[in-house]
CSV table of C-alpha atoms (C1' of nucleotides) in Angstrom, one decimal:
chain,number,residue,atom,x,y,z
A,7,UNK,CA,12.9,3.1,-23.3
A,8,UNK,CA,9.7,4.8,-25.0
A,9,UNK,CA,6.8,1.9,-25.7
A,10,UNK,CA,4.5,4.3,-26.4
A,11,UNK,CA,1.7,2.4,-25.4
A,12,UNK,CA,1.3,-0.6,-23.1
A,13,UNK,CA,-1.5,-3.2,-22.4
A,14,UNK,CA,-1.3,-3.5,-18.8
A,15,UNK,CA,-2.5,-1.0,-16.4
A,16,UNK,CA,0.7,-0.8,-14.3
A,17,UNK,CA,4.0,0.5,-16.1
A,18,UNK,CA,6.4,-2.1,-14.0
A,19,UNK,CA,9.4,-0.1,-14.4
A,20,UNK,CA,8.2,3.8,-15.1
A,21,UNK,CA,10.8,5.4,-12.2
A,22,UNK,CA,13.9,3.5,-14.5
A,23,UNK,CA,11.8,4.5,-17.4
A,24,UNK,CA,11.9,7.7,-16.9
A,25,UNK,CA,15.4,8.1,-15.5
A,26,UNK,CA,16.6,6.5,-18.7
A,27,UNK,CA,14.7,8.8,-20.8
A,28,UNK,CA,15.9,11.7,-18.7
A,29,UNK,CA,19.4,10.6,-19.2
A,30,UNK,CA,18.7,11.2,-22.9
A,31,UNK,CA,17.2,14.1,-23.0
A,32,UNK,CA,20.3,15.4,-20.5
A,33,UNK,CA,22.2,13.9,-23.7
A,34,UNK,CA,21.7,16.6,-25.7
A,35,UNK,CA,20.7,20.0,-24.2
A,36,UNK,CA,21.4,19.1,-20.3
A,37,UNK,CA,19.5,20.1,-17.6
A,38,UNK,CA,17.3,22.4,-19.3
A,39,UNK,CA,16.7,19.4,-21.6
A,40,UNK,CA,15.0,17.4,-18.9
A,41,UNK,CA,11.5,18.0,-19.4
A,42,UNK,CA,9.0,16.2,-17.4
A,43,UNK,CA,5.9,16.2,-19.3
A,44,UNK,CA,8.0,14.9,-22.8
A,45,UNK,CA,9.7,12.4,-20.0
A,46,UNK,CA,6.5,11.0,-19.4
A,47,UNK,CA,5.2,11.5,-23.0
A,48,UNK,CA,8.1,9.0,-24.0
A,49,UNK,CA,7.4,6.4,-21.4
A,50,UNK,CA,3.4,6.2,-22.1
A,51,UNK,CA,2.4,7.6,-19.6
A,52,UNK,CA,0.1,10.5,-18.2
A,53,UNK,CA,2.3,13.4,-16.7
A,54,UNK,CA,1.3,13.3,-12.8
A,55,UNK,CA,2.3,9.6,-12.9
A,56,UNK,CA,5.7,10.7,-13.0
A,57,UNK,CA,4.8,12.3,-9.5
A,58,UNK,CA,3.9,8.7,-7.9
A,59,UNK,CA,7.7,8.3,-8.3
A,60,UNK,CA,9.6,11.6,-7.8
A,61,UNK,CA,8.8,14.9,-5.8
A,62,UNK,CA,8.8,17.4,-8.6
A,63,UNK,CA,11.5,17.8,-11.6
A,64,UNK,CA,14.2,18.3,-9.3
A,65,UNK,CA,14.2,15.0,-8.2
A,66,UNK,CA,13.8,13.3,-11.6
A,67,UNK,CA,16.8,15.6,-12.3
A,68,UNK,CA,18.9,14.2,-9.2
A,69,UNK,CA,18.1,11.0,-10.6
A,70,UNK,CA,19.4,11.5,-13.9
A,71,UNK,CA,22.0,13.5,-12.1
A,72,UNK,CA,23.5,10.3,-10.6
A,73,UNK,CA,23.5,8.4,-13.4
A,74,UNK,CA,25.7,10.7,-15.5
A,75,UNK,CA,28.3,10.6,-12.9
A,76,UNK,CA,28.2,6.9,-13.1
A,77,UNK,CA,29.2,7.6,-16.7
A,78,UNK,CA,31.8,9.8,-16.1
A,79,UNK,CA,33.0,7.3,-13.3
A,80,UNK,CA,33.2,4.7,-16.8
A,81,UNK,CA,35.0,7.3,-18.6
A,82,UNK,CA,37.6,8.0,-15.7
A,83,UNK,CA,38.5,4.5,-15.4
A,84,UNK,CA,38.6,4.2,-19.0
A,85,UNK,CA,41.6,6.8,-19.3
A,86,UNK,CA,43.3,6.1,-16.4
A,87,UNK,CA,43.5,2.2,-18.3
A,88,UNK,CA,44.9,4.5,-21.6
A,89,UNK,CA,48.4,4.1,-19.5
A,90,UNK,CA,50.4,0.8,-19.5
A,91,UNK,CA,52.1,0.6,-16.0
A,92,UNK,CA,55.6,1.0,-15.5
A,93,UNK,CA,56.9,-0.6,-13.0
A,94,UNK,CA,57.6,2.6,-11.3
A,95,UNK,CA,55.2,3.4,-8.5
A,96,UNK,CA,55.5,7.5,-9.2
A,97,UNK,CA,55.2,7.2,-12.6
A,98,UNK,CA,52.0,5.0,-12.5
A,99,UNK,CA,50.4,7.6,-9.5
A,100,UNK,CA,51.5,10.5,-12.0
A,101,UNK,CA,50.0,8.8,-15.3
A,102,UNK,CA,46.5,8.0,-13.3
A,103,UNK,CA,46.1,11.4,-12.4
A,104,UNK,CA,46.3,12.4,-15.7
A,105,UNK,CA,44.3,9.8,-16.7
A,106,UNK,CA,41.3,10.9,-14.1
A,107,UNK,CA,41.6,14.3,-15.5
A,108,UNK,CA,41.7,13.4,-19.2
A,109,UNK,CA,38.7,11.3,-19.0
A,110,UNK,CA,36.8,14.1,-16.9
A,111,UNK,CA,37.6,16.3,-19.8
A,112,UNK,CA,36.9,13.8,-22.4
A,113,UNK,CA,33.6,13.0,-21.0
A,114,UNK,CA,33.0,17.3,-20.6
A,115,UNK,CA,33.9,17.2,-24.4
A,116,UNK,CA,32.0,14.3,-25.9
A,117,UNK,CA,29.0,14.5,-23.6
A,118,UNK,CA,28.6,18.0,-22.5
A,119,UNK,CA,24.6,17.5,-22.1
A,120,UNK,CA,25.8,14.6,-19.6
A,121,UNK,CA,28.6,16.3,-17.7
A,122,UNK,CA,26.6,19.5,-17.0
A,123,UNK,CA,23.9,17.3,-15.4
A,124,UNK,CA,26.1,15.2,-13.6
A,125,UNK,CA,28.0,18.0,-12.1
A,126,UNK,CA,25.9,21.0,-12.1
A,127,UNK,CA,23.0,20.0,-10.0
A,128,UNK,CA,23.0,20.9,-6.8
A,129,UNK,CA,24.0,18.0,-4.5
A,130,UNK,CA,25.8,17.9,-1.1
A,131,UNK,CA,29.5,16.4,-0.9
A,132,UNK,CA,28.2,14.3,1.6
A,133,UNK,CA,26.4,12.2,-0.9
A,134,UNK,CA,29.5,11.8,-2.9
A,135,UNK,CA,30.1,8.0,-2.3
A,136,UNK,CA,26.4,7.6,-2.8
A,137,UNK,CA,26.1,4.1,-4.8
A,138,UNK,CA,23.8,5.2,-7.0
A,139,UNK,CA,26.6,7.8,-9.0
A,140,UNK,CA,29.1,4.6,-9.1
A,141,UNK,CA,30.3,3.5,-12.7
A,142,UNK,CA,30.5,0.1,-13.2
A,143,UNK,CA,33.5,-0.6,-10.8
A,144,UNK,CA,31.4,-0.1,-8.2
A,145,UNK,CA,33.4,4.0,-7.9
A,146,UNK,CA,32.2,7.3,-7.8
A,147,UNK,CA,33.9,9.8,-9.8
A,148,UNK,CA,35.1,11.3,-6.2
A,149,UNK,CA,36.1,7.8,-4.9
A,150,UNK,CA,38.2,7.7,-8.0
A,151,UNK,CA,39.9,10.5,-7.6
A,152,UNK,CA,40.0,9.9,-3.7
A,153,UNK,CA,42.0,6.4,-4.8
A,154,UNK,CA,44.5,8.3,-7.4
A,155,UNK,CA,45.3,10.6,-4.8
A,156,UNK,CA,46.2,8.1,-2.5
A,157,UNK,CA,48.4,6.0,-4.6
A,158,UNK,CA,49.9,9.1,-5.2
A,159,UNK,CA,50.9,9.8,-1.2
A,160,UNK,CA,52.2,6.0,-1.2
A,161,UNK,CA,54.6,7.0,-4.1
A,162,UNK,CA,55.7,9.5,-2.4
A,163,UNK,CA,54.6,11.6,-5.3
A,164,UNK,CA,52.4,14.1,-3.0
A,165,UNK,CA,53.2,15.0,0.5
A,166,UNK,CA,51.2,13.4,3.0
A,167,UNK,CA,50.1,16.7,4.5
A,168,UNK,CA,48.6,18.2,1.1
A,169,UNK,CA,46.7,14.8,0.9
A,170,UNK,CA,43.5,16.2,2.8
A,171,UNK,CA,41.5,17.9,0.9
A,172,UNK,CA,43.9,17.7,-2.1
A,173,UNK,CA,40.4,16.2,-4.4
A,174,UNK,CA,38.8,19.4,-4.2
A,175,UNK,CA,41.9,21.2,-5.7
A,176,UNK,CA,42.8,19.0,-8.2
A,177,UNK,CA,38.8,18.5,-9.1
A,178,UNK,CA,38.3,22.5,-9.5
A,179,UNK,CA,40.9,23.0,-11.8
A,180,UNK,CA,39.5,20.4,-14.5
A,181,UNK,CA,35.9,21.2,-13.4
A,182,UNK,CA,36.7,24.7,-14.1
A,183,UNK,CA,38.2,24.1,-17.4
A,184,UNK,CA,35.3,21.5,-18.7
A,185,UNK,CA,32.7,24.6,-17.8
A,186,UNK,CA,34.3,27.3,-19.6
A,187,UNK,CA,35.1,24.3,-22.5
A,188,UNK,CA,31.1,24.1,-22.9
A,189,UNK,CA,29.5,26.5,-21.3
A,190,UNK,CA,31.7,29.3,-21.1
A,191,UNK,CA,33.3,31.7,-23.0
A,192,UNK,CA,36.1,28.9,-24.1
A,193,UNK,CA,33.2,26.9,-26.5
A,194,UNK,CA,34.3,27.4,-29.7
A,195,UNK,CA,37.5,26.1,-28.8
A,196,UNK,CA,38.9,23.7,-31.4
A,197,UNK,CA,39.4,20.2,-30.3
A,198,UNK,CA,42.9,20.3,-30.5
A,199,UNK,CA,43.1,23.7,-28.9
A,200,UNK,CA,41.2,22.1,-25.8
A,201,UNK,CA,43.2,19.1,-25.9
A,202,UNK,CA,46.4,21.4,-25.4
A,203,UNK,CA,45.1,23.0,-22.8
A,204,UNK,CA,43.4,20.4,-20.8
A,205,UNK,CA,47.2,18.8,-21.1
A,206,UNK,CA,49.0,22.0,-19.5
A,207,UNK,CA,46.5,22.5,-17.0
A,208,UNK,CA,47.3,19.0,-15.6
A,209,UNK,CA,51.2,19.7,-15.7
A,210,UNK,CA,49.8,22.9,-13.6
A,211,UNK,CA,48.0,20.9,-11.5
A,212,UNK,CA,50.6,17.9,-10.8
A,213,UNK,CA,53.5,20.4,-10.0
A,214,UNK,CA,51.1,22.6,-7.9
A,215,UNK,CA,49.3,20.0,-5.9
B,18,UNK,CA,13.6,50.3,-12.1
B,19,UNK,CA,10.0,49.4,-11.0
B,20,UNK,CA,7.9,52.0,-12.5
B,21,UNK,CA,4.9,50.4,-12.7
B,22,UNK,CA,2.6,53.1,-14.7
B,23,UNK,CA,4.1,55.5,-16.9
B,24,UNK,CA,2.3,58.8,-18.6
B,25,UNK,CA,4.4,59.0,-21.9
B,26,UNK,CA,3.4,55.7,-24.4
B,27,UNK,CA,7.2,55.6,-25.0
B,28,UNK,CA,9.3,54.2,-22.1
B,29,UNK,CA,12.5,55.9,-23.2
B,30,UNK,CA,14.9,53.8,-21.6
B,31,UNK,CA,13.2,50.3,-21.9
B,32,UNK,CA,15.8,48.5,-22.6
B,33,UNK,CA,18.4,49.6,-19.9
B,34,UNK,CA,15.7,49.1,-17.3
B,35,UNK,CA,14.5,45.7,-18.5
B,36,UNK,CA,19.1,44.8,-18.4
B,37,UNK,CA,18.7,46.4,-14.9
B,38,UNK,CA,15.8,44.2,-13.9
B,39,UNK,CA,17.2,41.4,-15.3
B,40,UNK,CA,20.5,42.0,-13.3
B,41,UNK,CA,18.2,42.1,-10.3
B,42,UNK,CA,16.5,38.6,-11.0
B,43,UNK,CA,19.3,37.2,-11.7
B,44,UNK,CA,21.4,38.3,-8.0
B,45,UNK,CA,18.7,36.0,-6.4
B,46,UNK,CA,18.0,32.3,-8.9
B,47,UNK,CA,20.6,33.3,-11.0
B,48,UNK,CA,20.3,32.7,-15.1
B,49,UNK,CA,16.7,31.0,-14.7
B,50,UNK,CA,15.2,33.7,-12.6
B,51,UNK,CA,15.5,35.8,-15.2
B,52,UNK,CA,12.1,35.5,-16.4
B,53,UNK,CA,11.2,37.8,-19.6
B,54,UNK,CA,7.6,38.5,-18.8
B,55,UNK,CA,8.2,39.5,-15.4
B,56,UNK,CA,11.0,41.7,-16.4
B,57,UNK,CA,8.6,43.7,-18.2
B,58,UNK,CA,5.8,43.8,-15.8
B,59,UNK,CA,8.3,45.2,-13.6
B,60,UNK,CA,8.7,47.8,-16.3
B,61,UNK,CA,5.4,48.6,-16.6
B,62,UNK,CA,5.1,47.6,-19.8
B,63,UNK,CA,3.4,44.5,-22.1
B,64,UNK,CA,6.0,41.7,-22.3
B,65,UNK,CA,6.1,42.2,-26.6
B,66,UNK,CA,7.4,45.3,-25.7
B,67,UNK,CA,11.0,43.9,-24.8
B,68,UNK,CA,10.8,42.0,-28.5
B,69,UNK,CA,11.9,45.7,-29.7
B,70,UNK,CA,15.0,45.3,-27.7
B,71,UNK,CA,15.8,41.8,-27.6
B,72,UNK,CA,15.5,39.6,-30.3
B,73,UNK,CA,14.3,36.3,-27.8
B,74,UNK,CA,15.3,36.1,-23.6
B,75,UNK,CA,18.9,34.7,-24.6
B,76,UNK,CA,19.8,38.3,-26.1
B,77,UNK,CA,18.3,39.4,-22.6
B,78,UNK,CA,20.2,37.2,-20.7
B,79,UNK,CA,23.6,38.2,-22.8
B,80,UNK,CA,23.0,41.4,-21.2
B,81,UNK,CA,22.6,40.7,-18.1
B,82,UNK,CA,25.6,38.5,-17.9
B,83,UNK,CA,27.8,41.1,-19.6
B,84,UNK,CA,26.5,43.7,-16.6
B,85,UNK,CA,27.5,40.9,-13.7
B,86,UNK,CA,30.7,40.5,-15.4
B,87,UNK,CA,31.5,44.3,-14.9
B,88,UNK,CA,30.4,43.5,-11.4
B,89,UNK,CA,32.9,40.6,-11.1
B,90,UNK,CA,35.5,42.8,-12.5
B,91,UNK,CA,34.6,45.7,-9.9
B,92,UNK,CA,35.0,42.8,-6.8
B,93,UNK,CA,38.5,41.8,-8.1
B,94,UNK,CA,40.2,45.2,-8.5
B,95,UNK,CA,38.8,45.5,-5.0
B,96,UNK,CA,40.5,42.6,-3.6
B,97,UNK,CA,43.9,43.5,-5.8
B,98,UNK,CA,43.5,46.8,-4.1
B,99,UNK,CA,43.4,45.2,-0.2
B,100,UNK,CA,46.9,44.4,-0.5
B,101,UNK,CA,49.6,47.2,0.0
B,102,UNK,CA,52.1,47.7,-2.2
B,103,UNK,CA,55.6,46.2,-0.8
B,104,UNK,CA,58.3,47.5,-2.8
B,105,UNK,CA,59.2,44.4,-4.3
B,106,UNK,CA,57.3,43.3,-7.8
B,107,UNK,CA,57.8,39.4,-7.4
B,108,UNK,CA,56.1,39.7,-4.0
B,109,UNK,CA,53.4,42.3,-5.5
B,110,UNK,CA,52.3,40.4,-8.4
B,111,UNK,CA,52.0,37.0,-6.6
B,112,UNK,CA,49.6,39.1,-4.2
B,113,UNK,CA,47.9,40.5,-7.1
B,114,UNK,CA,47.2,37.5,-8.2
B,115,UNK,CA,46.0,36.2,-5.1
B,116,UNK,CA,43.9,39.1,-5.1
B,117,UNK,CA,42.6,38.3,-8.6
B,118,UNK,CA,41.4,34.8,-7.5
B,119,UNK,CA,40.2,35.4,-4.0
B,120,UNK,CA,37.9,38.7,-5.6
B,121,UNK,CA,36.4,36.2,-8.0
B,122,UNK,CA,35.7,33.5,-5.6
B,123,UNK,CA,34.7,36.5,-3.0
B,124,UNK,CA,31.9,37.1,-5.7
B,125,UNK,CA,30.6,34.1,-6.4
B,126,UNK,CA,30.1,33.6,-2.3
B,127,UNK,CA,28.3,36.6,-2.1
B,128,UNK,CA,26.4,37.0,-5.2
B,129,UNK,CA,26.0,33.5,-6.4
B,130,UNK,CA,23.1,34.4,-8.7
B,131,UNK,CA,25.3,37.1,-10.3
B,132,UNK,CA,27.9,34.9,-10.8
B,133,UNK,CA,26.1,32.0,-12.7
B,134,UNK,CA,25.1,35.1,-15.1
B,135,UNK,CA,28.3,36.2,-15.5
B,136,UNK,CA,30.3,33.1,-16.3
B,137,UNK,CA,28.0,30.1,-17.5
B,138,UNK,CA,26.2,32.2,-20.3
B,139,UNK,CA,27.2,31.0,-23.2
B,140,UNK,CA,29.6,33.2,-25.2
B,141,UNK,CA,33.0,33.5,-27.0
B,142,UNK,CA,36.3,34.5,-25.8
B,143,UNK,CA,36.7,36.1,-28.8
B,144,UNK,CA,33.8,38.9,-27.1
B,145,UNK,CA,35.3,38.5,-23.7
B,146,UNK,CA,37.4,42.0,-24.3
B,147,UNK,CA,33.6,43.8,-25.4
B,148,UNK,CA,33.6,47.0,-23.4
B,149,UNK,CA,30.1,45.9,-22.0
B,150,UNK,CA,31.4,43.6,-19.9
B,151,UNK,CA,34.1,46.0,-18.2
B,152,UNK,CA,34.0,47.2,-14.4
B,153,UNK,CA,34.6,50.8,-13.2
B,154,UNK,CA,37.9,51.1,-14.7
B,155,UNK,CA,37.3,49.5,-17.8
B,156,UNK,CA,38.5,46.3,-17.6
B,157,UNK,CA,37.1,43.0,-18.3
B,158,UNK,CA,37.5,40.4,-15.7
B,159,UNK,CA,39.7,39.1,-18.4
B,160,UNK,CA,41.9,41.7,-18.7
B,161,UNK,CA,42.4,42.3,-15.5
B,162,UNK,CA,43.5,38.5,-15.0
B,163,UNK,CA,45.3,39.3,-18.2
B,164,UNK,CA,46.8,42.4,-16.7
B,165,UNK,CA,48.5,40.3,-13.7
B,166,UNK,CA,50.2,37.8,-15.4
B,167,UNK,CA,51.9,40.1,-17.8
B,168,UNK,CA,53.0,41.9,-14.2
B,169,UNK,CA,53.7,38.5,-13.0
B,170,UNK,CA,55.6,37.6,-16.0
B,171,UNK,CA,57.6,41.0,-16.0
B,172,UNK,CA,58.4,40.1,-12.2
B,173,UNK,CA,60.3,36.8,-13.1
B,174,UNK,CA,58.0,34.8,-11.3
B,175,UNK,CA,56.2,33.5,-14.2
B,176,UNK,CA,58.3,32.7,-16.7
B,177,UNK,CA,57.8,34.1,-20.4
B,178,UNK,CA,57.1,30.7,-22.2
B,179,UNK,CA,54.3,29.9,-19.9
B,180,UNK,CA,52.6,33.3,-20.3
B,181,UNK,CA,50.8,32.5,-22.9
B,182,UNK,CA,47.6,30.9,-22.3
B,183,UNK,CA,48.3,31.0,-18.9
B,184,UNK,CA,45.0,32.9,-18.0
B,185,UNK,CA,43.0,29.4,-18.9
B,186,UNK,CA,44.6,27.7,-16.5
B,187,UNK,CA,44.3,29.7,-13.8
B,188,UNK,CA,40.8,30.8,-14.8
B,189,UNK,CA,39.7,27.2,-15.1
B,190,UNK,CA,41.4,26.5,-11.3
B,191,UNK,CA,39.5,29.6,-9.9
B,192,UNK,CA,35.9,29.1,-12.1
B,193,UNK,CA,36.1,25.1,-11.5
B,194,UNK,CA,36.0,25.9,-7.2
B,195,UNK,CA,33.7,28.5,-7.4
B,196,UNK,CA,30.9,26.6,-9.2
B,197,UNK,CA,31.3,23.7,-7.2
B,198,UNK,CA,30.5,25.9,-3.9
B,199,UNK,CA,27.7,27.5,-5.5
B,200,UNK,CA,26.1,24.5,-7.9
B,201,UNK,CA,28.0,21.4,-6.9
B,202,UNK,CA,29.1,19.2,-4.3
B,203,UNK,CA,30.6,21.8,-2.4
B,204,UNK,CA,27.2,23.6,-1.5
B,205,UNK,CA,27.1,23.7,2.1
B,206,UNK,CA,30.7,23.8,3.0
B,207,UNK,CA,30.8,26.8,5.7
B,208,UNK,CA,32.4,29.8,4.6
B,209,UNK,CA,35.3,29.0,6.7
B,210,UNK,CA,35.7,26.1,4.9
B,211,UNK,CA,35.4,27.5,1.6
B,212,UNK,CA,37.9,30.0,2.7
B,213,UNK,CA,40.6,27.8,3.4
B,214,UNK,CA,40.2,25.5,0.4
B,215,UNK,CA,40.4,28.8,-1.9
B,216,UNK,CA,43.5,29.6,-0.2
B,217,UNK,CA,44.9,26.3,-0.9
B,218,UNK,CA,43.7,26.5,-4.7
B,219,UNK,CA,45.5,29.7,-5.1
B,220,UNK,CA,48.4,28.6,-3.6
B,221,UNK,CA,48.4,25.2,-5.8
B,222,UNK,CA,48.1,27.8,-8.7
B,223,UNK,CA,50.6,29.7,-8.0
B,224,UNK,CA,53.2,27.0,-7.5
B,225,UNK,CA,51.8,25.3,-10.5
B,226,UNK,CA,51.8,28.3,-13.2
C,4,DA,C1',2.0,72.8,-41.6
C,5,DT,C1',1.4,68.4,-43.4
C,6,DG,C1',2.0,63.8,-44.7
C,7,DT,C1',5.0,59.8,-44.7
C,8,DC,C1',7.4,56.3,-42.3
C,9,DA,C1',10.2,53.8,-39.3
C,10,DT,C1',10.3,52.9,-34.3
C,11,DT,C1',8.3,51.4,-30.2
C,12,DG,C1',4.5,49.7,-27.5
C,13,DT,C1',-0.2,46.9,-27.2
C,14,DG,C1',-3.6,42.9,-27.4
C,15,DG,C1',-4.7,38.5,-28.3
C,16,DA,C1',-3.4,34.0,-29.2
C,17,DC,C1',-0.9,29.4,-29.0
C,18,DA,C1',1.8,25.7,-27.5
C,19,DG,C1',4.2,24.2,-23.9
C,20,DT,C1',5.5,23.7,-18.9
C,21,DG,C1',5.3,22.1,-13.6
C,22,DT,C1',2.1,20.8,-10.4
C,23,DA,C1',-2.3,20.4,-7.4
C,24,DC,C1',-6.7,17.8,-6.6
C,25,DA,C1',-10.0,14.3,-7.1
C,26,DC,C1',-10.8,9.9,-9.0
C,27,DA,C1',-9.9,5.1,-11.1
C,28,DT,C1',-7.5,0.8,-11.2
C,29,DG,C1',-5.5,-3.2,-9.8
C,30,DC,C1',-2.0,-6.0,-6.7
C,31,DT,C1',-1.4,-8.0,-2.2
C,32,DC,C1',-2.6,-10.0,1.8
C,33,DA,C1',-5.8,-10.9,5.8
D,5,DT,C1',-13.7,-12.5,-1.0
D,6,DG,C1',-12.8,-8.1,0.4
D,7,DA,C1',-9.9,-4.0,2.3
D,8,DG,C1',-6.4,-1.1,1.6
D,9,DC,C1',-2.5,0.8,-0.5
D,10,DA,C1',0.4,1.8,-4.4
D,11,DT,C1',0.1,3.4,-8.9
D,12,DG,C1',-1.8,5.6,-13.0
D,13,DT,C1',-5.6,9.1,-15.1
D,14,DG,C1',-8.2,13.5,-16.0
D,15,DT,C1',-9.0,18.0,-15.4
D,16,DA,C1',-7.5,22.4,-14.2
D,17,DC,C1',-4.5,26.5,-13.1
D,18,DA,C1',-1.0,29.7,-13.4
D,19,DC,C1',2.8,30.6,-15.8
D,20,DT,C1',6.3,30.8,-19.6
D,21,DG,C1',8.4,32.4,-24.5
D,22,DT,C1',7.1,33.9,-28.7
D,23,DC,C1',4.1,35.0,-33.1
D,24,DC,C1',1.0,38.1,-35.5
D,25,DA,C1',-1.7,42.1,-36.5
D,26,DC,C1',-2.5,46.6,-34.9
D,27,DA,C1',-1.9,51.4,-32.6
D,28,DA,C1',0.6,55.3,-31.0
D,29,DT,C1',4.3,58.3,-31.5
D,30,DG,C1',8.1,61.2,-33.0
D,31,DA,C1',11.3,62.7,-36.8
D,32,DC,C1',11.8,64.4,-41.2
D,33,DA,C1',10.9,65.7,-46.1
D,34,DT,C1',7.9,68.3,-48.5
DNA sequence: ATGTCATTGTGGACAGTGTACACATGCTCA
DNA sequence: TGAGCATGTGTACACTGTCCACAATGACAT
């Protein structure tokens, strides 16, 4: 992460350098957080170095960006694991969505550095599936979702024609709440009080899908 | 709000114009446009000056955010107010509500900047009834949210062991799409677009309360 | 009317930031 | 071996938030 000083002339690795030292800064203070200069400070390096590998800070910060969904992605899959199946396709569908949105949450709540610069920087939808935000399944958080949905049309769980579309509903709603959790006039909420109502804003969201 | 040279030494109303400034940074870049120094250039004054006001830029920013909130507040009463009354309270609170959400996401379309000020500044719910933050008729955006669900609730569509809390959820729903259209993956979609997936949110809500 | 004093604004300074430009180094391949 | 390109360095600029000591002002007690 930070050698401080090397003996050859060439880094050899100073973009993933600096992306992994820009995922910890993110860690704690988010976006802000991100600081070129210290970025490079940390990797040994002089600060326009940093420039042989991105555009400016906004890139660095895309960079960083993708990686903390790729965490999130973990953290998704993760809870959605929490349930034991059933046997019953429904149930299963139902449980998964609630585990995508309880590890969304969970990750909003235990990394809120992380999840404001995964999901706060500006970034097309069309770069969703992008490979470089996939956790370790190979999945983007959106893929994720996208594949919870659908197990939920086969079950017969969600009408086929409130599929399309249906992650962007489903993906405000807990969005939303993780914001207002962290950033928003909701911090200060107690664990537990969070925690209640991340659970009733999933019944909301599973009846109102 | 520009008065670049003034005859008295005292200002007078320093720190309302440097809020007003602000506010006016912040409608295009949102929070990190609002730059302290060139608030008070733009005041006419020497940047310490605003030190007498504000006790560091976060204080300024607090401001600022409580003013777009009043904004916010102004857009939904406005969009409550489009629909005409139809006799029947079920049918008039559901569109109330409607009116609530599509004024709120009407404001972060058009004054994206504003928006980012008034909602992802850090601050407690506990201060989200402070009098600064109130529109025209002096209501929070809260309250007026608030105000709805209570009509809602007196309606018989919502029932009366949901109520409480109830203004998270459909906060988090409304908040969660509107800063993914502004900040996230949904940047770009078209206004159309937009349209029709806030219709869809609201209507999701609204089943789902 | 005068003198005291808290309030409000000024000037200068410091550490820190992103980034542009010119230059140095060293790996790769003809 | 030498040319050229990719990568790192140094210096510099404009800008930021904030600290400190000082100056102007108006209000109020004497």
């Amino acid at each position: 992460m930070s050698e401080a000083h090397r003996t050859t002339y060439r880094h050899g690795e100073l973009r993933e350098t600096l992306v992994a030292v820009g995922v910890e800064m993110a860690r704690n203070g988010g976006t802000d957080a991100v600081v070129l200069r210290e970025a490079t400070r940390r990797a040994g390096v002089s600060p326009n170095a940093a420039y042989r590998h991105f555009a400016d800070r906004q890139e660095l910060l895309l960079a960083v960006s993708a990686v903390a969904q790729g965490i999130a992605a973990d953290r998704m899959v993760a809870a959605i694991a929490e349930f034991e199946p059933t046997g019953d396709a429904a149930t299963d569908a139902r449980n998964s969505l609630r585990g995508v949105g309880t590890g969304y949450l969970a990750f909003a709540r235990d990394e809120p550095g992380l999840f404001r610069a995964a999901f706060s920087v500006p970034d097309d939808l069309a770069n969703a599936h992008s490979s470089a935000k996939a956790g370790a399944d190979g999945r983007t958080p959106f893929q994720i979702l996208g594949d919870v949905l659908d197990q939920l049309c086969e079950a017969g769980v969600l009408p086929a024609d409130r599929r399309v579309g249906a992650e962007l509903l489903a993906w405000s709603s807990v969005h939303g709440l993780g914001m207002l959790l962290i950033d928003g006039p909701l911090r200060g909420f107690t664990p537990e009080m969070a925690e209640v109502t991340a659970q009733r804003l999933l019944d909301m969201v599973q009846r109102g899908l």
